[in-house]
Amino acid sequence: AAQLLATVHKVERLTPTIVEVTLHAPLAARKFQPGQFYRLQNYESLAETVEGTRLAMEGLALTGAWVDREQGLVSTIVLEMGGSSDLCATMKPGERVVLMGPTGAPTEIEPGENVVLVGGGLGNAVLFSIGQAFRAAGSKVLYFAGYKKMIDRYKVEEIEAAAHVVVWCCDEGPGLTPKRPQ
């Protein structure tokens, strides 16, 4: 039964509007395949009450960014858009939550391919595990990572680990600089 329980491991702010919620959920971590997602919500009975209002979340569909199967950790990336998604930033380590999944069809990973990944903003999160799986299968990965603002870039090391070459794109000047030779 402990394999099915999910608790908050860590909450980390990545940008002014994006939060990473890492959960301890052993079975969910073991079953994850790149490209799948999860459904996350808090328990209404455990939710904080503020001025007579219970801060219960509706279920949020979240990308599985990465997993650590040995430690039973699942990383999800949350775009704060109000209501339930904003409550993710207030979650505390050890807090019990409902985590359903993984679900959705995983990405087909073929060995020895030339692969182009294109992500924008929050959409970059799903590509971490996909790029790493392609690289592990012996494929060559070219990754275009786009953002509206320079401050929106997050998880640079994970993006670089997911690709042989990363093309950083930004609508805002002066633009993004690579941290490694490519």
XYZ file of C-alpha atoms in Angstrom:
182
model
C 0.000 0.000 0.000
C 2.914 2.395 0.670
C 3.840 2.110 -3.020
C 0.511 3.760 -3.908
C 0.754 6.695 -1.495
C 1.875 10.098 -2.772
C 3.378 12.874 -0.690
C 4.988 16.173 -1.557
C 8.777 15.840 -1.533
C 9.736 19.384 -2.599
C 8.217 22.491 -4.195
C 10.558 24.777 -6.127
C 9.784 28.007 -7.945
C 11.392 27.935 -11.394
C 10.093 31.213 -12.870
C 7.636 33.874 -11.685
C 4.772 31.724 -13.053
C 6.114 28.140 -13.058
C 6.571 25.823 -10.081
C 8.083 22.335 -9.948
C 6.302 19.965 -7.573
C 8.352 16.856 -6.832
C 6.363 14.030 -5.280
C 7.333 10.834 -3.517
C 5.140 8.269 -5.289
C 7.077 4.999 -5.763
C 4.704 3.091 -8.048
C 3.899 6.162 -10.168
C 7.637 6.780 -10.632
C 8.355 3.173 -11.620
C 5.529 3.068 -14.195
C 6.364 6.386 -15.941
C 7.428 6.447 -19.583
C 8.519 9.620 -21.431
C 5.587 11.629 -22.780
C 3.083 10.573 -20.118
C 1.341 12.811 -17.595
C -0.300 12.729 -14.171
C -3.369 14.150 -12.432
C -2.595 15.906 -9.133
C -4.816 17.344 -6.427
C -4.800 17.851 -2.679
C -7.129 16.088 -0.247
C -10.081 18.322 0.550
C -10.175 16.984 4.124
C -6.518 18.010 4.638
C -6.691 21.324 2.773
C -6.079 24.553 4.649
C -9.085 26.736 5.483
C -8.763 30.509 5.038
C -11.572 32.789 6.241
C -14.032 29.899 6.148
C -13.054 28.718 2.661
C -11.460 25.291 2.236
C -8.560 25.566 -0.262
C -9.279 22.318 -2.114
C -7.848 21.872 -5.586
C -9.538 20.490 -8.630
C -7.497 17.818 -10.390
C -4.683 19.247 -12.528
C -3.247 17.437 -15.547
C 0.530 17.830 -15.278
C 3.450 16.735 -17.388
C 5.828 14.196 -15.932
C 9.134 16.049 -16.346
C 11.421 13.397 -14.827
C 11.373 10.496 -12.434
C 13.856 8.871 -10.076
C 12.700 5.254 -9.920
C 15.120 4.279 -7.130
C 13.984 7.044 -4.777
C 10.360 6.898 -5.982
C 10.292 10.565 -7.048
C 8.108 12.150 -9.732
C 8.623 15.714 -10.956
C 5.686 17.686 -12.344
C 5.769 21.217 -13.735
C 2.898 23.598 -12.935
C 1.987 26.801 -14.763
C 0.254 29.095 -12.265
C -2.928 30.316 -13.933
C -5.084 30.933 -10.858
C -7.069 28.805 -8.438
C -5.874 25.235 -8.155
C -2.581 25.702 -9.986
C -1.648 28.602 -7.660
C -2.186 26.339 -4.637
C 0.648 24.053 -5.772
C 3.196 26.648 -4.652
C 1.824 26.408 -1.105
C 2.205 22.625 -0.807
C 4.515 21.468 1.988
C 6.985 18.567 2.117
C 5.293 15.517 3.616
C 1.794 16.675 2.630
C -0.330 13.787 1.347
C -1.813 14.320 -2.118
C -3.733 12.400 -4.757
C -1.568 11.485 -7.751
C -3.195 9.528 -10.542
C -1.192 8.032 -13.357
C 0.961 7.937 -15.242
C -1.509 8.055 -18.091
C -1.523 8.832 -21.786
C 0.321 7.123 -24.598
C 4.077 7.319 -24.112
C 6.257 8.720 -26.863
C 7.581 6.073 -29.257
C 11.345 6.010 -28.782
C 13.189 4.562 -31.772
C 16.941 3.948 -31.643
C 19.397 5.514 -34.067
C 17.151 8.342 -35.281
C 17.798 12.031 -35.910
C 15.211 13.763 -33.717
C 14.062 17.391 -33.555
C 12.301 18.483 -30.357
C 10.492 21.836 -30.293
C 9.199 23.249 -27.019
C 7.837 26.566 -25.898
C 7.685 27.786 -22.302
C 5.890 25.195 -20.177
C 5.962 22.775 -23.125
C 9.684 22.291 -22.595
C 8.975 20.235 -19.456
C 7.616 17.212 -21.324
C 10.701 17.118 -23.532
C 13.287 16.514 -20.752
C 12.502 12.825 -20.433
C 11.755 12.359 -24.142
C 15.106 13.794 -25.232
C 17.009 11.771 -22.647
C 15.242 8.565 -23.756
C 16.134 9.222 -27.407
C 19.756 9.922 -26.459
C 19.907 6.722 -24.377
C 18.597 4.839 -27.428
C 21.473 6.178 -29.542
C 19.524 8.869 -31.381
C 20.888 12.337 -32.162
C 18.699 15.084 -30.658
C 18.374 18.703 -31.823
C 16.246 20.736 -29.389
C 14.615 24.124 -30.063
C 13.659 25.707 -26.724
C 11.520 28.832 -27.107
C 10.384 31.434 -24.567
C 8.504 34.743 -24.587
C 10.752 36.355 -21.967
C 14.301 35.672 -20.840
C 13.119 35.138 -17.250
C 10.879 32.259 -18.433
C 13.815 29.895 -19.061
C 14.125 27.103 -16.512
C 15.877 23.737 -16.057
C 18.701 24.654 -18.440
C 20.836 21.682 -17.361
C 17.962 19.236 -17.956
C 17.327 20.666 -21.422
C 21.015 20.421 -22.272
C 21.090 16.812 -20.996
C 18.150 16.023 -23.293
C 19.926 17.093 -26.495
C 23.171 17.075 -28.379
C 22.466 20.612 -29.616
C 20.074 23.194 -28.138
C 18.870 26.250 -30.053
C 17.717 28.806 -27.465
C 14.974 31.144 -28.792
C 13.418 34.147 -27.070
C 11.006 36.884 -28.174
C 12.714 39.328 -25.809
C 16.100 40.879 -26.510
C 18.984 40.514 -26.161
C 18.111 36.789 -26.225
C 19.403 33.704 -24.451
C 23.016 32.589 -24.379
C 24.078 28.940 -24.398
C 25.987 27.728 -21.339
C 27.994 25.157 -23.291
C 29.676 24.899 -26.694
C 27.424 23.143 -29.207
